[in-house]
Short mmCIF file of C-alpha atoms in Angstrom, two decimals:
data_model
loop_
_atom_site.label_atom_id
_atom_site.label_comp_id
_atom_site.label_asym_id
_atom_site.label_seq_id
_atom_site.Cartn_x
_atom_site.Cartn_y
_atom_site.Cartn_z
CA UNK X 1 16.81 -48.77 -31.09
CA UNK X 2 13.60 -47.87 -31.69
CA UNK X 3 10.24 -49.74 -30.96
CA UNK X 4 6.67 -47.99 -32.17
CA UNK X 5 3.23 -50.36 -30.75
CA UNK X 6 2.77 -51.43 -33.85
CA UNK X 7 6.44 -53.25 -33.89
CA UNK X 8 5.50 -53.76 -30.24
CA UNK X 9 2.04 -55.71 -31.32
CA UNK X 10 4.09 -57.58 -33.78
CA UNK X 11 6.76 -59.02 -31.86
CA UNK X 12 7.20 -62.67 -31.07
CA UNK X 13 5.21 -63.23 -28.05
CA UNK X 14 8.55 -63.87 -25.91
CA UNK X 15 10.69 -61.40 -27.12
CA UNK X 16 7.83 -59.13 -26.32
CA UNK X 17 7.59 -60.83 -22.57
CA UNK X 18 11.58 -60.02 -21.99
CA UNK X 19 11.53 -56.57 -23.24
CA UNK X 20 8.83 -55.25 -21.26
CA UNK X 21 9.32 -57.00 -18.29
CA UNK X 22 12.89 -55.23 -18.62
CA UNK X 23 11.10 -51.86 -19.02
CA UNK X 24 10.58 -50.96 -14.91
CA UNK X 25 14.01 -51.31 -13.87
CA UNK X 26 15.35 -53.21 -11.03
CA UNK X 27 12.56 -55.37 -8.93
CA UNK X 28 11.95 -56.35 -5.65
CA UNK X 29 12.68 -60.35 -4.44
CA UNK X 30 10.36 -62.18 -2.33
CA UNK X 31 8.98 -65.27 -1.51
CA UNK X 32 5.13 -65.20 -0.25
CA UNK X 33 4.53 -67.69 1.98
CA UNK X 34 0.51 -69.01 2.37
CA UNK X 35 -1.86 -71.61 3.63
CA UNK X 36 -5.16 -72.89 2.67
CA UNK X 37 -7.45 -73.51 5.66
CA UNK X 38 -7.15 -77.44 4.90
CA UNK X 39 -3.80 -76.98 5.78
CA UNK X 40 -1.77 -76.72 2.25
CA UNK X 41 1.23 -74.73 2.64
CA UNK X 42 2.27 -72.43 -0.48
CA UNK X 43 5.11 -70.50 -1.10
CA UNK X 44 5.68 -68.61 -4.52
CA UNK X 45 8.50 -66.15 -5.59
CA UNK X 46 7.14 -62.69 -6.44
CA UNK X 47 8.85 -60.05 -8.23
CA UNK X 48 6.00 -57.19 -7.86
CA UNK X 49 5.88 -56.79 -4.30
CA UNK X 50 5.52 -52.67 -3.43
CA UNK X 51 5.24 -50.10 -0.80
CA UNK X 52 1.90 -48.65 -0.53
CA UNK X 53 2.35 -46.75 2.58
CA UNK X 54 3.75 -46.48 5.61
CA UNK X 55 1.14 -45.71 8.08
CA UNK X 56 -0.82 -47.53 8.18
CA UNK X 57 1.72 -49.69 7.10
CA UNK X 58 0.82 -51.50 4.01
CA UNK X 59 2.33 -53.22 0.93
CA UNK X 60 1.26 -54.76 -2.65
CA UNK X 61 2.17 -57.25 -5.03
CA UNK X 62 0.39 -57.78 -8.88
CA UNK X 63 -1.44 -60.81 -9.39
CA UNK X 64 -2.10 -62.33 -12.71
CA UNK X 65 -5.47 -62.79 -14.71
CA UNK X 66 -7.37 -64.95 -12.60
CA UNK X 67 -7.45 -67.26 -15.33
CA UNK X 68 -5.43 -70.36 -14.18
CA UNK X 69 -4.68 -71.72 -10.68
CA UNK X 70 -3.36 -68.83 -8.37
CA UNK X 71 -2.55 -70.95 -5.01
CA UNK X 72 -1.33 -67.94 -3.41
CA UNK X 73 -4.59 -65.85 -4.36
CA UNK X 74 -6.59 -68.66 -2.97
CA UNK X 75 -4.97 -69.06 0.50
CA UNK X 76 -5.00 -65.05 0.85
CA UNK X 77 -8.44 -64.33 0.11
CA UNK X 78 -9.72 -67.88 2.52
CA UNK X 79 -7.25 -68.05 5.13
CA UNK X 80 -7.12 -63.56 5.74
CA UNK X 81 -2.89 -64.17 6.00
CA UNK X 82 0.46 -64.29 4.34
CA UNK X 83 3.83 -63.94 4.48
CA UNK X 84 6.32 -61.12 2.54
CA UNK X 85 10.25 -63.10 3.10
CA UNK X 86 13.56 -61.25 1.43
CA UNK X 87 15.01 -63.28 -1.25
CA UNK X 88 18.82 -63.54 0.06
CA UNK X 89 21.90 -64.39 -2.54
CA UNK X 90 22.31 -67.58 -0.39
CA UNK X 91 19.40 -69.13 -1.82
CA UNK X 92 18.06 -67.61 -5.04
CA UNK X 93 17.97 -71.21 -7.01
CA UNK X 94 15.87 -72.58 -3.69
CA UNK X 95 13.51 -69.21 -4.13
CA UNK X 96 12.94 -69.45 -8.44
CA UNK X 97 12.25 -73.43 -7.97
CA UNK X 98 8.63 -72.18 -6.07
CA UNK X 99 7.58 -70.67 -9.74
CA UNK X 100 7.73 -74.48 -11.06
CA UNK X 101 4.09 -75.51 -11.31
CA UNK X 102 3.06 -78.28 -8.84
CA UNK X 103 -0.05 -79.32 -7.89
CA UNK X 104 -2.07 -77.38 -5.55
CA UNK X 105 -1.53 -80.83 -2.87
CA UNK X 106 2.23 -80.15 -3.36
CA UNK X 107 4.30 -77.83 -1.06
CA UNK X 108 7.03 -75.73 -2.33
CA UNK X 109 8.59 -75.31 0.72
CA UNK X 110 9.43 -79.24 0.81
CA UNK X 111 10.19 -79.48 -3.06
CA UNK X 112 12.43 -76.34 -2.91
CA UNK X 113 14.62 -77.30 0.00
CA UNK X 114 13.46 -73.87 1.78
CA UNK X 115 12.01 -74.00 5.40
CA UNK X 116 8.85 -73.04 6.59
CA UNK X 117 8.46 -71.61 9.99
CA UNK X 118 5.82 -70.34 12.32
CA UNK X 119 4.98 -67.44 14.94
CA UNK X 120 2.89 -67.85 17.64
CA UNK X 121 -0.72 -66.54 16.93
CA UNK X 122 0.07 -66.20 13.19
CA UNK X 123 -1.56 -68.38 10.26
CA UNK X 124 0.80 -67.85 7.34
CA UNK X 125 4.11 -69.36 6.60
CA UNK X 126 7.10 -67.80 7.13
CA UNK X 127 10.74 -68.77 5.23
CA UNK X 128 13.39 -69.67 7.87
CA UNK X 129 16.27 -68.72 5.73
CA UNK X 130 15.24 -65.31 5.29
CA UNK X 131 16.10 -62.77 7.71
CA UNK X 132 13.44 -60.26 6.63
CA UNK X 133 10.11 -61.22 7.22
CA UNK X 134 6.73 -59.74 7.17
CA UNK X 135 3.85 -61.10 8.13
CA UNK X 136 0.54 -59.40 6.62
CA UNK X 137 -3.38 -59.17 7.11
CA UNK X 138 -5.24 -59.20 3.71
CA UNK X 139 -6.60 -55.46 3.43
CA UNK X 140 -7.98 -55.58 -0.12
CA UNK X 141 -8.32 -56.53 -3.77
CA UNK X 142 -7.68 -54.02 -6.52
CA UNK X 143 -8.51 -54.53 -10.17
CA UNK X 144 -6.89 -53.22 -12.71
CA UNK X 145 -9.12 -53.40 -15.58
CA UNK X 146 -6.83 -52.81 -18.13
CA UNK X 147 -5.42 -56.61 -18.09
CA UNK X 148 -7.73 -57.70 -15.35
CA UNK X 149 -4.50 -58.03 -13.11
CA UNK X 150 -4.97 -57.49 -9.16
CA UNK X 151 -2.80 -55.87 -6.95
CA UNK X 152 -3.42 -57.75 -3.65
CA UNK X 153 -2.95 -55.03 -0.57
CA UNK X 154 -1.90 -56.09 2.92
CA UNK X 155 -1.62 -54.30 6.21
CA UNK X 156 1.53 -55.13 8.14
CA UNK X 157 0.97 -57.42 10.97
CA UNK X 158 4.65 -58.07 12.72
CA UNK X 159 8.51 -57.73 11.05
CA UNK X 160 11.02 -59.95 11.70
CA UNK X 161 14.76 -59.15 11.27
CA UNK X 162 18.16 -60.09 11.92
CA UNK X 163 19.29 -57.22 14.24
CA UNK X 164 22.24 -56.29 12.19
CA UNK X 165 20.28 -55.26 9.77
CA UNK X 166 18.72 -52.44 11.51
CA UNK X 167 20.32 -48.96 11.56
CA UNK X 168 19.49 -46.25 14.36
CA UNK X 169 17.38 -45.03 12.51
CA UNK X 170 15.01 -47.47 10.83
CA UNK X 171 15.88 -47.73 8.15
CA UNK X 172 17.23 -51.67 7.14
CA UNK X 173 20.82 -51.96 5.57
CA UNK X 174 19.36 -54.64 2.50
CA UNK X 175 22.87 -54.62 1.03
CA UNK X 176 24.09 -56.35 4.43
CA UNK X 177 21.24 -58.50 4.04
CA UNK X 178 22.51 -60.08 0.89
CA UNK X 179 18.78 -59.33 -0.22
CA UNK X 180 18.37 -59.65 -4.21
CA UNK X 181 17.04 -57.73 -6.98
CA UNK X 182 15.26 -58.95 -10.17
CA UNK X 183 15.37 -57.59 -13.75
CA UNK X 184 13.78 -58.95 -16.47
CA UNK X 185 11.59 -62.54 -15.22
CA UNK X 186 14.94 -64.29 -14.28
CA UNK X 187 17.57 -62.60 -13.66
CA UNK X 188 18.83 -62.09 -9.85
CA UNK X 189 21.51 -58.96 -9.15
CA UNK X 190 23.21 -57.88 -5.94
CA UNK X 191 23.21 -54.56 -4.79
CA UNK X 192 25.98 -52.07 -3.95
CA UNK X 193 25.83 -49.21 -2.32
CA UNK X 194 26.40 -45.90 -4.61
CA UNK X 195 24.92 -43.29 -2.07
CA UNK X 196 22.19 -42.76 0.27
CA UNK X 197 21.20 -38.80 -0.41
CA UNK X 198 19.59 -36.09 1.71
CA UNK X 199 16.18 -34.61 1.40
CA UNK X 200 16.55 -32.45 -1.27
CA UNK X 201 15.51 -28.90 -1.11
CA UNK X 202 15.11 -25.92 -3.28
CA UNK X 203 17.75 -25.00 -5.15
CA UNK X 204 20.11 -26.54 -2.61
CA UNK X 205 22.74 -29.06 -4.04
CA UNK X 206 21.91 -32.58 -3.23
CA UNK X 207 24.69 -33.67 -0.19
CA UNK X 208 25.29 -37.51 0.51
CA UNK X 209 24.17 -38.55 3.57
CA UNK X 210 27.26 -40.73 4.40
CA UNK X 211 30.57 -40.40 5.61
CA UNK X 212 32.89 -40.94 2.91
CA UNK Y 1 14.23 -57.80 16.59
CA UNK Y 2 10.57 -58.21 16.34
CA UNK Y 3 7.81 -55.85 15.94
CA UNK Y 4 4.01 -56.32 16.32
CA UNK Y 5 0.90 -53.94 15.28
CA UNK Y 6 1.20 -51.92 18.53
CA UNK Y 7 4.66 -50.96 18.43
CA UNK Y 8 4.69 -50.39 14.57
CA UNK Y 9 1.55 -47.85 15.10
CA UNK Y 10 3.74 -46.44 18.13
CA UNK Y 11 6.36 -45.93 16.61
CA UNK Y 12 8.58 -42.28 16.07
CA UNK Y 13 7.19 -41.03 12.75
CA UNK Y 14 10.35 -40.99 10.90
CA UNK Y 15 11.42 -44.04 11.97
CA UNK Y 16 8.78 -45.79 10.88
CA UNK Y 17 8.60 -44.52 7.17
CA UNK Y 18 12.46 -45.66 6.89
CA UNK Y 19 11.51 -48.80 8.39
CA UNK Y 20 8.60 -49.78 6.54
CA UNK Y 21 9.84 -48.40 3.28
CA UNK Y 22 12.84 -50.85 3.61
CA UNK Y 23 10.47 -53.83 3.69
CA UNK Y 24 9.66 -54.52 0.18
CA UNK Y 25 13.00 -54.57 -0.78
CA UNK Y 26 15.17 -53.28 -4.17
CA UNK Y 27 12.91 -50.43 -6.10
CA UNK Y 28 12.87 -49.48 -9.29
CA UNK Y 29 14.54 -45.97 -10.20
CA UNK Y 30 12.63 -44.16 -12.61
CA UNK Y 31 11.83 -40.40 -13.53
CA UNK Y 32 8.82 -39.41 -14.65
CA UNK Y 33 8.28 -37.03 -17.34
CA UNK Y 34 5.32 -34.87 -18.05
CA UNK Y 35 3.95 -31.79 -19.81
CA UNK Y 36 0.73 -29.38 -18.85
CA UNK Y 37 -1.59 -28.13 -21.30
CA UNK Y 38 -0.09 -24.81 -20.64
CA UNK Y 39 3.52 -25.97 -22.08
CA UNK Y 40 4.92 -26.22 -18.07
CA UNK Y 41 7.47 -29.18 -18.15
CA UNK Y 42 7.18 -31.29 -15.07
CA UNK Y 43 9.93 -34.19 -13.88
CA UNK Y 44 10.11 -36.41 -10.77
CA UNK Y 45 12.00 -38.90 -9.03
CA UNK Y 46 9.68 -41.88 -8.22
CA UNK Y 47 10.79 -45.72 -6.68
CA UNK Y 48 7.37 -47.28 -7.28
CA UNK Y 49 7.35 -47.60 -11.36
CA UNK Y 50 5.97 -51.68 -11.26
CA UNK Y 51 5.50 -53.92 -14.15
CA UNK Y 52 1.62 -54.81 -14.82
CA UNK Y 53 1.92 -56.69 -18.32
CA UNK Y 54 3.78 -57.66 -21.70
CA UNK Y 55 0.98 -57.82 -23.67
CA UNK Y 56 -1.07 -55.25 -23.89
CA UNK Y 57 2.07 -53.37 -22.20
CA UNK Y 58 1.63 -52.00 -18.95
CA UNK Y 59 3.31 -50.04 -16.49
CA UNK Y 60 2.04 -48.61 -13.14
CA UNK Y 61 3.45 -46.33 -10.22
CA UNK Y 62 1.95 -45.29 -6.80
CA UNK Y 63 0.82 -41.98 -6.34
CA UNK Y 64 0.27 -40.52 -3.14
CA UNK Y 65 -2.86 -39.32 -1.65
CA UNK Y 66 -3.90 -35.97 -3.68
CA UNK Y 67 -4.07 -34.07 -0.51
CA UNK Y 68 -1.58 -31.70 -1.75
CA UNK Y 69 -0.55 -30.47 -4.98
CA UNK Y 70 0.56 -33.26 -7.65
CA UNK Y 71 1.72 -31.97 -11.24
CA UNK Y 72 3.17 -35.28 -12.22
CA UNK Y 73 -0.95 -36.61 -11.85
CA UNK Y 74 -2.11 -33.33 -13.11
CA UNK Y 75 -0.35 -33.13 -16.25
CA UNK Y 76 -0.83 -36.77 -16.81
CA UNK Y 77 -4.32 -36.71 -16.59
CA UNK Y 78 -4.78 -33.22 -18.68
CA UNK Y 79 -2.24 -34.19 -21.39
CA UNK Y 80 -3.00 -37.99 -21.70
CA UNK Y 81 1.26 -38.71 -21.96
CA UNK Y 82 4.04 -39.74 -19.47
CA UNK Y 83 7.79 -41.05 -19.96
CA UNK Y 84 9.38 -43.52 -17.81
CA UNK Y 85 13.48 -42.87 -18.03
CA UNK Y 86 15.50 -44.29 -16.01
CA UNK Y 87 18.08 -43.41 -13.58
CA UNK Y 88 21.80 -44.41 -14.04
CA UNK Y 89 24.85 -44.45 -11.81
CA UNK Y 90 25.92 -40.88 -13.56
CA UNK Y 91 22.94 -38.72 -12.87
CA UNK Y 92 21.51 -40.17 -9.52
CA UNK Y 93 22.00 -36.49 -7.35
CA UNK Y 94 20.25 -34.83 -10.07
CA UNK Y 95 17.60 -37.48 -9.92
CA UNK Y 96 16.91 -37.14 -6.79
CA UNK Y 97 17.07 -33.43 -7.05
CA UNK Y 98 13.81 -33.64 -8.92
CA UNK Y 99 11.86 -34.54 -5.54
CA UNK Y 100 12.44 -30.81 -3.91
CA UNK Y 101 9.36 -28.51 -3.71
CA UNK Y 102 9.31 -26.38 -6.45
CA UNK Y 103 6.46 -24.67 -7.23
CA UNK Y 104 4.46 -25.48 -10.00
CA UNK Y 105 5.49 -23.42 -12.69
CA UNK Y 106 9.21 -24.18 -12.44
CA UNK Y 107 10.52 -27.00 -14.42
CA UNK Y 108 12.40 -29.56 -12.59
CA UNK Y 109 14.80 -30.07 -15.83
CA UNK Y 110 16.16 -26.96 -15.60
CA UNK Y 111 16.83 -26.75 -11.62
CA UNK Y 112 18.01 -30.77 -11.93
CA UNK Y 113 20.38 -30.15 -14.85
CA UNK Y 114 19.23 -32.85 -16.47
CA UNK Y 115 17.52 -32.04 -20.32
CA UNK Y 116 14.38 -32.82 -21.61
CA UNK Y 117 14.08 -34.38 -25.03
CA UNK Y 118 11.24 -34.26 -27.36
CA UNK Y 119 10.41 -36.59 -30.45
CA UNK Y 120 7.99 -36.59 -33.26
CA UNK Y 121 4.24 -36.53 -32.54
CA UNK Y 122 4.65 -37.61 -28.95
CA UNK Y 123 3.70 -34.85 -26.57
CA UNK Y 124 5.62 -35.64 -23.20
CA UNK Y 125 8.95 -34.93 -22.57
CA UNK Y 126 11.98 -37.79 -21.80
CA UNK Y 127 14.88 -37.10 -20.60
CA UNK Y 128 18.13 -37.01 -23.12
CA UNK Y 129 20.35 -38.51 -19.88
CA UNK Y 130 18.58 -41.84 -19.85
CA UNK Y 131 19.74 -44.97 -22.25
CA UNK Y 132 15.50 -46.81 -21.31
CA UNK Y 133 13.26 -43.98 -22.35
CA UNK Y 134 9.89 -45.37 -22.48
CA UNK Y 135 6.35 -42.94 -23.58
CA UNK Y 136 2.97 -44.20 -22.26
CA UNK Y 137 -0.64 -43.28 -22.74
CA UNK Y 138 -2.64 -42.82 -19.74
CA UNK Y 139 -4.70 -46.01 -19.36
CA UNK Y 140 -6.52 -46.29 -15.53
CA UNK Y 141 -6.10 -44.24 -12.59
CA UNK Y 142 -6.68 -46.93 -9.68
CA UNK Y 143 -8.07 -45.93 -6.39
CA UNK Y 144 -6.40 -47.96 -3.28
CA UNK Y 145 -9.07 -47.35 -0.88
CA UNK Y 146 -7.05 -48.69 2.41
CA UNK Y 147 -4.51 -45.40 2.02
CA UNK Y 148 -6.59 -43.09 -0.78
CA UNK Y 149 -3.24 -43.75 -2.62
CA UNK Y 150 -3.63 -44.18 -6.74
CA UNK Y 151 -1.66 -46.83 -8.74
CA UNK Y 152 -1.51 -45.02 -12.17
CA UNK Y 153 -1.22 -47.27 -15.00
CA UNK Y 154 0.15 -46.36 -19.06
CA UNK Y 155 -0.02 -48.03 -21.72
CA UNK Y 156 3.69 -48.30 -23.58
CA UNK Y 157 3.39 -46.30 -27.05
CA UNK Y 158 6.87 -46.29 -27.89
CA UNK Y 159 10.54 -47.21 -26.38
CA UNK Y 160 14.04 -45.77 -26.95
CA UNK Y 161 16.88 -47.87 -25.79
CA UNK Y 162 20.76 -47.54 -26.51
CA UNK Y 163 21.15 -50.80 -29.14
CA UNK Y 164 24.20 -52.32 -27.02
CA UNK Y 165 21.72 -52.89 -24.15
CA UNK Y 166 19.31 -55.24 -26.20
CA UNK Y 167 20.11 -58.87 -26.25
CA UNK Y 168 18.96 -61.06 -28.83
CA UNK Y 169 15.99 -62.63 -27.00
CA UNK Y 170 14.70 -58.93 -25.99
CA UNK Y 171 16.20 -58.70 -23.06
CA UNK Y 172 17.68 -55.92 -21.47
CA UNK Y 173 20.97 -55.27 -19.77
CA UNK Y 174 19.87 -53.14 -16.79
CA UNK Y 175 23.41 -53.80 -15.03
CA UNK Y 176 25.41 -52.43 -18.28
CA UNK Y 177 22.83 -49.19 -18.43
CA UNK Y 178 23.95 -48.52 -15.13
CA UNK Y 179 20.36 -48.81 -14.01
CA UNK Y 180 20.23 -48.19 -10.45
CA UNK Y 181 17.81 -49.70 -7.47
CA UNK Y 182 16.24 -47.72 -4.29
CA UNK Y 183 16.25 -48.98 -0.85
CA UNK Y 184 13.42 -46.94 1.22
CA UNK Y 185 13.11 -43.55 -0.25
CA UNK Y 186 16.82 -42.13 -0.54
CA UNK Y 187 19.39 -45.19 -0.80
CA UNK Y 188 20.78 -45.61 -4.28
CA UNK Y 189 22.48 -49.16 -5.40
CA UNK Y 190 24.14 -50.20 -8.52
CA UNK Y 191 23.37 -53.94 -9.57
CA UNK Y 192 26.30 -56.84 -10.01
CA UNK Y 193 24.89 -60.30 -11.86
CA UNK Y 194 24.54 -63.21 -9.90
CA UNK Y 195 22.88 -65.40 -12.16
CA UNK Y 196 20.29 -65.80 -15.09
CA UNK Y 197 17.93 -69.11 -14.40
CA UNK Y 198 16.23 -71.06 -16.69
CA UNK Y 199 12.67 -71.54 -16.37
CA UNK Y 200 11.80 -73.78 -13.08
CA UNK Y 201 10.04 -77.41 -13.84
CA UNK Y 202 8.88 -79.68 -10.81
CA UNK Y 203 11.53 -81.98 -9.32
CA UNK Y 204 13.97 -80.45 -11.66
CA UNK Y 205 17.26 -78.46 -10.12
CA UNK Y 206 17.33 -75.15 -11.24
CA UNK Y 207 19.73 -74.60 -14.06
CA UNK Y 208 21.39 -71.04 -14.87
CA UNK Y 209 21.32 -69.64 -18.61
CA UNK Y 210 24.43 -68.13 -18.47
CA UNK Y 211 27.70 -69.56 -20.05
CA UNK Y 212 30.23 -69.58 -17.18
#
């Protein structure tokens, strides 16, 4: 099948939405967790969260036209904090109940079900249930003129996770996790392991990294 | 196990890119196609392709800093054209193959096995392996000042998907591509289905879409 921008300018406004949110691939899962200085908690699922670099350590997520209500925006830019918290298997229907739109008053941690909890010395929500979570300090504001999206930057503050999770290494076994991926706007996958591959080299063949 | 600022900035070199590329979760699994002015063929591996927006269409990816050589910007920014393609199940060593140093001239199609693809009028090459083949028109290079990294955004010109992947609502079947997901920079997953959800209302239980 075959789609020019003309048939893509033509399409019915949802059919369009589906396609070319399919376009990327698999997404990330998250919940981001915020509070206004009044005291308003906010939690919203996000499926546009990113690596931006690892030292400093720093990650995004896209933020709609400013054009309606953006809770989460709000909190960020007057509070300085928030929250990144994996999306597990155990609760996805708890985690795609936050996109509902309540008003700003309401907290989506009580109408979801999920739990908020709190560090020491730390502003921002975290989620309870999720046992990988990130708590950030708002680093900057990026425009992206084209839509007049934002991709909101944070530096890494503190990590929290289950220490099963963690391999000798660093890296963090997300499979184990039971942490989700998104396609599309709704639809949540599991993961299984194919292969995790060594640094490739020069024509060298590409050898797993596992013991099969 | 919990980690603050200090020990994060403290931390082995290595074992903090593992870590802290693990922390946004499932990636997308894209390569990225692209052609100098000269005729030099360039193709790369890359886990940061991001959806910006359905309408106009959108699509991003992080670029490193351009401290060192970058033909994938180069040729993007000479030329005008990219393709997005993605990575399935059956191709993910060659894939990841692409991300060895070659130097410029080479042509990471022929060293990765894979094939490029060419059609009508559209200058960029996709590759023939891939069932999502998407070709984009440069639209914004945008500076992240916190890392000097660049989020590179197209604008969708035309897509090529294989027809039993399309659903009747525009929706693609990533899971039946054999679309595959990235955990930090060399873990490769294939997706299962959990669930589709409707859209979320206030104080209404989540439903799923899906006929079970």
């Amino acid at each position: 099948m075959e789609f020019d921008s003309t048939r893509i300018s033509n399409m019915d406004r949802r059919y369009r939405a589906h396609l070319i949110n399919s376009l990327s691939g698999f997404r990330s899962a998250n919940l981001i967790g915020s509070k206004s200085l009044n005291g308003e908690e906010n939690l919203a699922v996000f499926n546009s969260v990113c690596h931006i670099g690892a030292h400093p350590p720093l990650m995004g997520f896209i933020l709609r036209p400013l054009t309606v209500s953006r809770n989460t925006y709000d909190n960020i830019i007057e509070s300085g904090f928030f929250t990144i918290n994996h999306i597990h298997q155990s609760f996805i229907k708890e985690a795609h109940h936050t996109s509902a739109k309540y008003p700003e008053s309401v907290s989506e941690f009580e109408k979801s079900g999920l739990n908020s909890h709190y560090e020491e010395g730390f502003y921002a929500p975290y989620v309870k249930e999720s046992s990988i979570r990130i708590g950030l300090k708002f680093e900057e504001s990026v425009l992206i003129r084209a839509n007049d999206t934002r991709m909101i930057v944070g530096k890494v503050q503190n990590i929290h996770i289950s220490d099963e999770l963690l391999n000798d290494d660093g890296w963090l076994d997300l499979s184990k996790a039971g942490t989700v991926a998104i396609s599309n706007l709704d639809t949540y996958y599991k993961a299984e392991l194919i292969d995790r591959l060594a640094y490739a080299r020069p024509d060298e063949k590409v050898e797993s990294l596992l013991k099969k």
